[in-house]
Tab-separated table of N, CA and C in Angstrom:
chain	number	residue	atom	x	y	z
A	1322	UNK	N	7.691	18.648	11.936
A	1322	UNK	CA	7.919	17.267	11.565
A	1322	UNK	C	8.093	17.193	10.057
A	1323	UNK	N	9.259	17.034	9.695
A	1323	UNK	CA	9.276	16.944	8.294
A	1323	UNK	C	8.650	15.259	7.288
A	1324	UNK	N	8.561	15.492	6.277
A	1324	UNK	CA	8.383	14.337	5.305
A	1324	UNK	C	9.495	13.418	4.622
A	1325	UNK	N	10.337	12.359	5.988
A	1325	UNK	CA	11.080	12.090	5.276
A	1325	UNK	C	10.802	10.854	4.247
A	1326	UNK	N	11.107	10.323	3.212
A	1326	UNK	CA	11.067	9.314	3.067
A	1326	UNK	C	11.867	7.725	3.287
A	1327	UNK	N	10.996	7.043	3.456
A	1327	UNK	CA	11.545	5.643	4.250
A	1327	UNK	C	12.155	4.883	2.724
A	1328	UNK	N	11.887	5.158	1.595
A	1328	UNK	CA	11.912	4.426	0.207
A	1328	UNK	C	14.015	4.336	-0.058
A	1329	UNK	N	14.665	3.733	-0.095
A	1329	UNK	CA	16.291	3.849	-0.199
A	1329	UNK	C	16.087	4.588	-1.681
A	1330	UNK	N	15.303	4.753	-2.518
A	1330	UNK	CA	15.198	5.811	-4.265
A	1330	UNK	C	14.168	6.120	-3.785
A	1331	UNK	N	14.168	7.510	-4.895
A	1331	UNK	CA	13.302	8.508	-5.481
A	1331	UNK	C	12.002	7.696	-5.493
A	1332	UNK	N	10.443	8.131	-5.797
A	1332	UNK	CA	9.228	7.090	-5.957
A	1332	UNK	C	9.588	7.413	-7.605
A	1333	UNK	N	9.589	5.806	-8.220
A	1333	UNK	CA	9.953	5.575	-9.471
A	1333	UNK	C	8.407	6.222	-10.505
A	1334	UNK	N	8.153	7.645	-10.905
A	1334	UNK	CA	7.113	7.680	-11.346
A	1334	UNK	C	6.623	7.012	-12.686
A	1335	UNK	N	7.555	6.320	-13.577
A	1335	UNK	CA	7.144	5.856	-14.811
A	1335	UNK	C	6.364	4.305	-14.093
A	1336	UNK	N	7.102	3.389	-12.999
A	1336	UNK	CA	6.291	2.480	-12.362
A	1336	UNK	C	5.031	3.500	-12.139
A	1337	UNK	N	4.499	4.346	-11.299
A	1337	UNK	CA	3.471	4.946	-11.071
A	1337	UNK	C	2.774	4.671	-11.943
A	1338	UNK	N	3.239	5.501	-13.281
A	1338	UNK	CA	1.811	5.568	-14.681
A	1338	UNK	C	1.856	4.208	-15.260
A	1339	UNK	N	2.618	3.249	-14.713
A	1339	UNK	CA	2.137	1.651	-15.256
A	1339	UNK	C	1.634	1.145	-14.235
A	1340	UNK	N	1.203	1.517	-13.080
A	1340	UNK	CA	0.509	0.825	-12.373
A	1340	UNK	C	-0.809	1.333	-12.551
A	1341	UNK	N	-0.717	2.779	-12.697
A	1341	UNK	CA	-2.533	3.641	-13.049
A	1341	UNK	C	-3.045	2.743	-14.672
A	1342	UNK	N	-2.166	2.798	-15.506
A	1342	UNK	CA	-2.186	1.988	-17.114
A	1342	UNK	C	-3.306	0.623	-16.591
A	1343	UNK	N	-2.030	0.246	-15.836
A	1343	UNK	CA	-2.432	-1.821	-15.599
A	1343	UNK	C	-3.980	-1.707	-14.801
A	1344	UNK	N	-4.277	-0.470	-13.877
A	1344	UNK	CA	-5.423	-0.645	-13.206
A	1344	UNK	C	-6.395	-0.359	-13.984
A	1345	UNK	N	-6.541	0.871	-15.113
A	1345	UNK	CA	-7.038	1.646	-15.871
A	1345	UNK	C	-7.998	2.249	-14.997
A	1346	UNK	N	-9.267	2.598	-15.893
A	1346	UNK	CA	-10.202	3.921	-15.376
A	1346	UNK	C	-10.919	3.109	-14.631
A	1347	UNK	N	-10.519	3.411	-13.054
A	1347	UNK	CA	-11.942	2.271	-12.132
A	1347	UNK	C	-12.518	3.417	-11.486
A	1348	UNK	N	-13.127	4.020	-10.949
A	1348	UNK	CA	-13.683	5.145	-9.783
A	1348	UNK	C	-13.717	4.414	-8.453
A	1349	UNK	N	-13.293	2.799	-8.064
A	1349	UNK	CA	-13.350	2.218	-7.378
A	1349	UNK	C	-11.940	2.134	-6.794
A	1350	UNK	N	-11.060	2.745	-7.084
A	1350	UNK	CA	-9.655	2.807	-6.911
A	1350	UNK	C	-9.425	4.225	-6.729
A	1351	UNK	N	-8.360	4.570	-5.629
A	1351	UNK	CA	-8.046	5.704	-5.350
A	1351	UNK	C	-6.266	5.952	-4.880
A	1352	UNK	N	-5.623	6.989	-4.883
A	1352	UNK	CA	-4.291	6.984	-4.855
A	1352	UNK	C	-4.443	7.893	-3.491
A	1353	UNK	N	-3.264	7.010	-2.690
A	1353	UNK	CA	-3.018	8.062	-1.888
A	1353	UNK	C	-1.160	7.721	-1.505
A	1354	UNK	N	-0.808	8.870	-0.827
A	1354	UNK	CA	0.879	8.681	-0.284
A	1354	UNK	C	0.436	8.214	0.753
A	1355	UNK	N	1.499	7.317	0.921
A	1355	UNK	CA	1.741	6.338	1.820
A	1355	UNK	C	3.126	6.176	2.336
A	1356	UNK	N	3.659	5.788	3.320
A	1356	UNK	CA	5.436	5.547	3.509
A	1356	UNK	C	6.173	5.946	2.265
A	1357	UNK	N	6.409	7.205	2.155
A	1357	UNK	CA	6.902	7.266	1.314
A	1357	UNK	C	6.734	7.199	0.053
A	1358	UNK	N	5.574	6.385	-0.620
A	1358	UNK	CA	5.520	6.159	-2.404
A	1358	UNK	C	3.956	6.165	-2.199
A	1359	UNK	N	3.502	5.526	-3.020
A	1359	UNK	CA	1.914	6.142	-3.609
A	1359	UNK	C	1.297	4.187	-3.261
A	1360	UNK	N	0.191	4.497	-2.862
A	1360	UNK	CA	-0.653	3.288	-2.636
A	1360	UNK	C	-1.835	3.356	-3.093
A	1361	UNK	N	-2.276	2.027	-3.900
A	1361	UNK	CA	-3.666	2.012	-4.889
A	1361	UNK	C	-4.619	1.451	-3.665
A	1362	UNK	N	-5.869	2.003	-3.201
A	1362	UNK	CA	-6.823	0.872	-2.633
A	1362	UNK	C	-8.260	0.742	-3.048
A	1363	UNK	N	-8.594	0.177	-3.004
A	1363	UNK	CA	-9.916	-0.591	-3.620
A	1363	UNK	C	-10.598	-0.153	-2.357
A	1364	UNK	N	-11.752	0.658	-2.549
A	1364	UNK	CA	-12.784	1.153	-1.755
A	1364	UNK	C	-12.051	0.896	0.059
A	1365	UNK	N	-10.510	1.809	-0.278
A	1365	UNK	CA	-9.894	1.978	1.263
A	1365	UNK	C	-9.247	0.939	1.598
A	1366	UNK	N	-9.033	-0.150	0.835
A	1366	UNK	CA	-8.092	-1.383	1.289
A	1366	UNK	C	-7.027	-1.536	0.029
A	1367	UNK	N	-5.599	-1.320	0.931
A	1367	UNK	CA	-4.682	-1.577	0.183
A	1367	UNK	C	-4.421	-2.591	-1.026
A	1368	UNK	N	-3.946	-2.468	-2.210
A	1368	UNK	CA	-3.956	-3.551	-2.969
A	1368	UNK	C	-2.624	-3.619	-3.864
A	1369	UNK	N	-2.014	-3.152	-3.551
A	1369	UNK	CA	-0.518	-2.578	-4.155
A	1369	UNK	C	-0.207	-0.880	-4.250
A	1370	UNK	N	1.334	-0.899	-4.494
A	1370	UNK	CA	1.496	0.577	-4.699
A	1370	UNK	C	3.137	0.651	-5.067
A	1371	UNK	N	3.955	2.049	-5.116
A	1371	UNK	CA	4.861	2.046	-5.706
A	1371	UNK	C	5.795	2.496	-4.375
A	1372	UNK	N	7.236	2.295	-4.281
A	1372	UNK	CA	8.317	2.610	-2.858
A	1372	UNK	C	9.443	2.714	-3.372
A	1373	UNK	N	9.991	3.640	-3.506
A	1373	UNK	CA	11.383	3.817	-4.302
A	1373	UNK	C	11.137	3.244	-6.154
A	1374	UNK	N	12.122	2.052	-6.229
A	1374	UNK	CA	11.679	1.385	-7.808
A	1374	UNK	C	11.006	-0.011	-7.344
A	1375	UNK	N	10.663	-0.042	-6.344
A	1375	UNK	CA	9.572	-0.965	-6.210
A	1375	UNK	C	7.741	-1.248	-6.269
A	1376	UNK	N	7.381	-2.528	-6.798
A	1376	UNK	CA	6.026	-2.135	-6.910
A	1376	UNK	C	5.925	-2.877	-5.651
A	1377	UNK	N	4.753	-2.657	-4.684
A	1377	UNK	CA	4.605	-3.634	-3.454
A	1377	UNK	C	3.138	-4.174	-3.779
A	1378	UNK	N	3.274	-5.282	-3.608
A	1378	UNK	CA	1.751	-6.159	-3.786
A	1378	UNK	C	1.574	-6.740	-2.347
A	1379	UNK	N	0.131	-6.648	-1.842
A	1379	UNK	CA	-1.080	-7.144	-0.977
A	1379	UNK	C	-1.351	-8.602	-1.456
A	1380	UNK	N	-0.988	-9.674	-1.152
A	1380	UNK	CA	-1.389	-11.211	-1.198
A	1380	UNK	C	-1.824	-11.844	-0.215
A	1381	UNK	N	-2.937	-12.595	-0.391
A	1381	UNK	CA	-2.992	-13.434	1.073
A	1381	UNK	C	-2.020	-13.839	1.609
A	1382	UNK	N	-2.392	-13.981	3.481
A	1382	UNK	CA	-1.127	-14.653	4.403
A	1382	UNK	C	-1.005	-16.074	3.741
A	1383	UNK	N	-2.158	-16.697	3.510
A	1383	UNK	CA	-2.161	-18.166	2.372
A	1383	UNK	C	-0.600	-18.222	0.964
A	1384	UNK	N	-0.884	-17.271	0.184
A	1384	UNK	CA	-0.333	-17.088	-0.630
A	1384	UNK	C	1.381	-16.557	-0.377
A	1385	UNK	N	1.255	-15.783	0.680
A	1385	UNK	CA	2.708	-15.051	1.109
A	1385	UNK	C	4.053	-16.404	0.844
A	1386	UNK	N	3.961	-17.034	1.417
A	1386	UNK	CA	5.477	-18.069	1.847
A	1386	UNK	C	5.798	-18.615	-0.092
A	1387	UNK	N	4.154	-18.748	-0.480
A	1387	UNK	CA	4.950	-19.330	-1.600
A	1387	UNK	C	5.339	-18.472	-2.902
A	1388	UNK	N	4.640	-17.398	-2.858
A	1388	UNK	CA	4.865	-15.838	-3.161
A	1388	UNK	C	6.351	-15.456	-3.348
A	1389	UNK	N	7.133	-16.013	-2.064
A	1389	UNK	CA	8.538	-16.055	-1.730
A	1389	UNK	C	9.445	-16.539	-2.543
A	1390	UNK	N	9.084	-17.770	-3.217
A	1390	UNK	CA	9.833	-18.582	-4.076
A	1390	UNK	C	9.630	-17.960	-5.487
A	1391	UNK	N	9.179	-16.918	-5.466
A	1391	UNK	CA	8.656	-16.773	-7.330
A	1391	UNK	C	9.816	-15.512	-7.658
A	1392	UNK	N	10.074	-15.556	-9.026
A	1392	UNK	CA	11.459	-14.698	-9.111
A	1392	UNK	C	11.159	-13.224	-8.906
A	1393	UNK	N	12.008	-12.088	-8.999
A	1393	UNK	CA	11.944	-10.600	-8.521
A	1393	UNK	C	11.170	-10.761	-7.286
A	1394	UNK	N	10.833	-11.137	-6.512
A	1394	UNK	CA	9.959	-11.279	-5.185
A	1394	UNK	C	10.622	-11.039	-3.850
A	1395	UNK	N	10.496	-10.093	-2.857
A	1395	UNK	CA	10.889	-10.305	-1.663
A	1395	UNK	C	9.485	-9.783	-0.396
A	1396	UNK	N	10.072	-10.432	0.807
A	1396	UNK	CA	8.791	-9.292	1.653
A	1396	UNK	C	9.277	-8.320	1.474
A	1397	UNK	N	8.191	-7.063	1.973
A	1397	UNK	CA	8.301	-5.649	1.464
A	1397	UNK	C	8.659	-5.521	3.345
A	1398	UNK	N	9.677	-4.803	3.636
A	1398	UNK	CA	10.632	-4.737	5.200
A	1398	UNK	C	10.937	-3.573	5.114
A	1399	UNK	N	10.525	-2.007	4.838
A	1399	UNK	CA	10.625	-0.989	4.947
A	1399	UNK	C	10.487	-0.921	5.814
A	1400	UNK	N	10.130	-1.293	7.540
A	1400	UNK	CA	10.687	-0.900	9.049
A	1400	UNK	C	11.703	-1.079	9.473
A	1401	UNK	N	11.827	-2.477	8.606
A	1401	UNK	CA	13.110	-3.117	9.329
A	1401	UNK	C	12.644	-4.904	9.793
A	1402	UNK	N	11.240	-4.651	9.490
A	1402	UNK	CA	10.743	-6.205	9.655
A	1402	UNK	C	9.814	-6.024	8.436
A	1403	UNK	N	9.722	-7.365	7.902
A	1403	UNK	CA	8.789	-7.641	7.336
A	1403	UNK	C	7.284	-8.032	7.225
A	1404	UNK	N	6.783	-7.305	6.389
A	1404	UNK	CA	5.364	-7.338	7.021
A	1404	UNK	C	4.745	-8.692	6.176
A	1405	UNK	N	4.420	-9.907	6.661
A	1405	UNK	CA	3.568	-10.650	6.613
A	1405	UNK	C	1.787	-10.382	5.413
A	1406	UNK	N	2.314	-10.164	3.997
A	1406	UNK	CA	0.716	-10.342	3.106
A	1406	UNK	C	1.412	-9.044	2.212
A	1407	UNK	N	2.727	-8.499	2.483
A	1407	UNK	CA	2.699	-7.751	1.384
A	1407	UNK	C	4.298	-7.957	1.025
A	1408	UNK	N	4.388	-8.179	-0.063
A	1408	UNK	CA	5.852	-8.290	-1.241
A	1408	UNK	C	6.563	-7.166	-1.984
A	1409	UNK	N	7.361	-6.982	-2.408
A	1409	UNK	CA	7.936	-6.160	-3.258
A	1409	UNK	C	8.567	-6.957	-4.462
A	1410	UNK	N	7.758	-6.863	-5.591
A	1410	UNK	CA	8.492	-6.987	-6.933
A	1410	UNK	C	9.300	-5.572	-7.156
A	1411	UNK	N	10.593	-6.515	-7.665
A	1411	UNK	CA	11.734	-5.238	-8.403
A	1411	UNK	C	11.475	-5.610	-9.754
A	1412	UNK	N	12.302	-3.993	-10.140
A	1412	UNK	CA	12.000	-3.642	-11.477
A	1412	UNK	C	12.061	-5.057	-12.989
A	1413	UNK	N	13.093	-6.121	-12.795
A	1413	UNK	CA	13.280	-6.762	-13.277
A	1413	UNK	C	11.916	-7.625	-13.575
A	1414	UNK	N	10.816	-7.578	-12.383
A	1414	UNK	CA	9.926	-8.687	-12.456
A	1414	UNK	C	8.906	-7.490	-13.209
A	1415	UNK	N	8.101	-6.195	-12.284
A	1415	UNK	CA	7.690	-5.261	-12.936
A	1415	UNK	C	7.983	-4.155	-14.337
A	1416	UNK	N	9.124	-4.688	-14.650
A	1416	UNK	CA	9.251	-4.446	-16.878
A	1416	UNK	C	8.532	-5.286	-17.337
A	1417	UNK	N	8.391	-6.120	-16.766
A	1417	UNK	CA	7.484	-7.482	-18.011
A	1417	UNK	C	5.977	-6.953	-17.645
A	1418	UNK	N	5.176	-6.705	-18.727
A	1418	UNK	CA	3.821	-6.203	-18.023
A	1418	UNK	C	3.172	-7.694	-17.981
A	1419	UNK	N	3.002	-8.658	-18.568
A	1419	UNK	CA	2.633	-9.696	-18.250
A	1419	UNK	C	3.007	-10.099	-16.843
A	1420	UNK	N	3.593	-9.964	-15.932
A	1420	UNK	CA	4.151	-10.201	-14.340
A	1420	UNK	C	3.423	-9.225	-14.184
A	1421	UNK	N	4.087	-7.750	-14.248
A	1421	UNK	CA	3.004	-6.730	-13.384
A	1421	UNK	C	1.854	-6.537	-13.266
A	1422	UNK	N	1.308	-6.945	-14.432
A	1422	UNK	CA	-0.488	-7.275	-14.870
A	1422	UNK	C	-1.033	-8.749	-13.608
A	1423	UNK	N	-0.063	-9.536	-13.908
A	1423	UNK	CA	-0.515	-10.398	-12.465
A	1423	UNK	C	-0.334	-10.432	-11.249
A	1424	UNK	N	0.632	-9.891	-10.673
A	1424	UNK	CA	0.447	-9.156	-9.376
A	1424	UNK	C	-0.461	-8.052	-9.249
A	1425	UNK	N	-0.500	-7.034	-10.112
A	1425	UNK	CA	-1.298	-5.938	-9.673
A	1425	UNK	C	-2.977	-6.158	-9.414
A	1426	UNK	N	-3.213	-7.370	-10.473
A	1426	UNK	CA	-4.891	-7.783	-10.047
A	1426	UNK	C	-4.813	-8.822	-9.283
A	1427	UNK	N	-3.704	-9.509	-9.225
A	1427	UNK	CA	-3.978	-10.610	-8.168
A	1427	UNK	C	-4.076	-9.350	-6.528
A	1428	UNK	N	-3.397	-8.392	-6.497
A	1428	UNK	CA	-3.823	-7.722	-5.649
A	1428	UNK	C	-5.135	-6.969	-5.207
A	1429	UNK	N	-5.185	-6.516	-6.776
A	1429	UNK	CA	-6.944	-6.048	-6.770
A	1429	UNK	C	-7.862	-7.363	-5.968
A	1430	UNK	N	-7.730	-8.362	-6.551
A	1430	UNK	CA	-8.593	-9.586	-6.504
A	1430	UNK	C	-8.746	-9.950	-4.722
A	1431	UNK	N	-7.565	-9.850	-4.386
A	1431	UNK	CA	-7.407	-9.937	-2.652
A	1431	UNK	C	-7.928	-9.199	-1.745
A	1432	UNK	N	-7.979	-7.741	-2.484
A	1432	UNK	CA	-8.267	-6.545	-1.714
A	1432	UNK	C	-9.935	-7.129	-1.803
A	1433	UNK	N	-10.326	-7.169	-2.880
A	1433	UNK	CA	-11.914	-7.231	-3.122
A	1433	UNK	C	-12.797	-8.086	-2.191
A	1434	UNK	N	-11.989	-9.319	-2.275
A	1434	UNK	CA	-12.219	-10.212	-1.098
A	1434	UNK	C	-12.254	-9.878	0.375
A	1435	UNK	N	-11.570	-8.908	0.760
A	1435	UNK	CA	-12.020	-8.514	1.928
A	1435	UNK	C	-12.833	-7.834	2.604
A	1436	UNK	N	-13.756	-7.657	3.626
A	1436	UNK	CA	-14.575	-7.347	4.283
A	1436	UNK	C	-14.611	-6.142	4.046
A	1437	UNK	N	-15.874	-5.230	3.769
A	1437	UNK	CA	-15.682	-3.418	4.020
A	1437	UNK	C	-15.318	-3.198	4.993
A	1438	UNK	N	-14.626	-2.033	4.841
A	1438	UNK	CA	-13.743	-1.318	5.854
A	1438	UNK	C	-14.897	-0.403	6.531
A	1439	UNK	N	-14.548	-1.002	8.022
A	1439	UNK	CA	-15.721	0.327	8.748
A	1439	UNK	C	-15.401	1.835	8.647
A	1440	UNK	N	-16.026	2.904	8.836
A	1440	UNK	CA	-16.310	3.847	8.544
A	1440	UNK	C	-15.601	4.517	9.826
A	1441	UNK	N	-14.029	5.215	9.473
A	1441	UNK	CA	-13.545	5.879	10.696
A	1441	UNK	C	-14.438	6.785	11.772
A	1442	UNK	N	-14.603	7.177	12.803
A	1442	UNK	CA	-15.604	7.855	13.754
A	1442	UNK	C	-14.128	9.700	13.185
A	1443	UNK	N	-15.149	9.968	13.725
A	1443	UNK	CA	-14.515	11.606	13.031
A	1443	UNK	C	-13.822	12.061	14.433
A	1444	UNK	N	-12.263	12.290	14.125
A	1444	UNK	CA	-11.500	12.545	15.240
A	1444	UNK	C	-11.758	14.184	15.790
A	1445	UNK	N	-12.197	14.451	17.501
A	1445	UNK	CA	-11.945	15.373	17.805
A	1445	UNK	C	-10.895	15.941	18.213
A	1446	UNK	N	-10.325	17.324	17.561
A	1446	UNK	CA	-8.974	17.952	17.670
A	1446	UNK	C	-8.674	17.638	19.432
A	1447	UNK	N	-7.389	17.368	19.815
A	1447	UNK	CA	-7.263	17.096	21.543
A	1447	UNK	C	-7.837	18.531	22.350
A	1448	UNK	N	-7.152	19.587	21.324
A	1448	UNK	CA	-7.685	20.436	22.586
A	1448	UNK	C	-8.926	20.634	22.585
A	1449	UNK	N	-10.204	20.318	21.835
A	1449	UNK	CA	-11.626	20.390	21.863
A	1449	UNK	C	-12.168	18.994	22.920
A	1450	UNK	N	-11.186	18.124	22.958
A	1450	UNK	CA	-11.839	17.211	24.126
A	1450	UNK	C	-11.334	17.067	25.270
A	1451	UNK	N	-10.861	18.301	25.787
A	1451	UNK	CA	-10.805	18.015	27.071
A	1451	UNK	C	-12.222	18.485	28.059
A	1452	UNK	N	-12.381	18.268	29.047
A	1452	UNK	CA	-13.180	18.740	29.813
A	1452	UNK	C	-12.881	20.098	29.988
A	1453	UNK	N	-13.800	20.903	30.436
A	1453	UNK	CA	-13.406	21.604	30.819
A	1453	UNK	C	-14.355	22.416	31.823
A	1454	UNK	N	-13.658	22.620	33.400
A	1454	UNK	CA	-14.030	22.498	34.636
A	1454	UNK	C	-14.857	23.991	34.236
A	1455	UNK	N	-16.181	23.660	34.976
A	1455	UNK	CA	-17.303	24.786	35.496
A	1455	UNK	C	-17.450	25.319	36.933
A	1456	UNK	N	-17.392	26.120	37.614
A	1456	UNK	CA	-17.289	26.545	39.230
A	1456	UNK	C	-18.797	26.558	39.150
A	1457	UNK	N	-19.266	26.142	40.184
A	1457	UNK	CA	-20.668	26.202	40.364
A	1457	UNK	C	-20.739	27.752	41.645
């Protein structure tokens, strides 16, 4: 199974080191790959990240519709549908660090607000759970 990416560009790495910049030194933040580009989350909950030359921000479903109307803004539709609480600012909105500075903590700020994330149960490999028949 190869690694393709879903991103239409390259993951824009200079967005990358301005999104690590804008978050600075938290130990409460962690990077991981994601579809393709790199995703920031706050103790395991998404809060933005980078997809081709896009930054994608986490907003409330509250906030989403009017989110819509604000300039560089679209839903973020890397399936092919759009996912409902997360956006994509383009580069035009993310050059201004004053914009990227407010999406990126208005994302922090959302993520924080949400509930801890329960604690995954530790997956057993398939072939260790099958039964396996005893002849008496």
């Amino acid at each position: 199974m190869g690694t393709k990416s879903r991103a239409k560009y390259p993951l824009d790495e200079e967005l990358v080191n301005l999104v690590r910049q804008t978050i600075g030194p938290r130990t409460d933040v962690a990077e991981k790959r994601m579809f393709g580009g790199v995703a920031f989350l706050l103790e395991g909950k998404m809060t933005c990240g980078v997809v081709g030359k896009d930054l994608m921000i986490r907003v409330s479903p509250e906030e989403f519709d009017a989110s819509l109307a604000e300039p560089h803004i679209r839903p973020m539709d890397f399936t092919g549908r759009p996912m409902r609480g997360f956006l994509y600012l383009d580069e035009g909105g993310w050059s201004q660090a004053r914009v990227r500075k407010r999406w990126i903590n208005g994302g922090l700020q959302y993520a924080a607000s949400l509930p801890a994330k329960k604690p995954k149960k530790a997956r057993i490999p398939r072939h260790e759970s099958r039964r396996v028949k005893t002849r008496r």
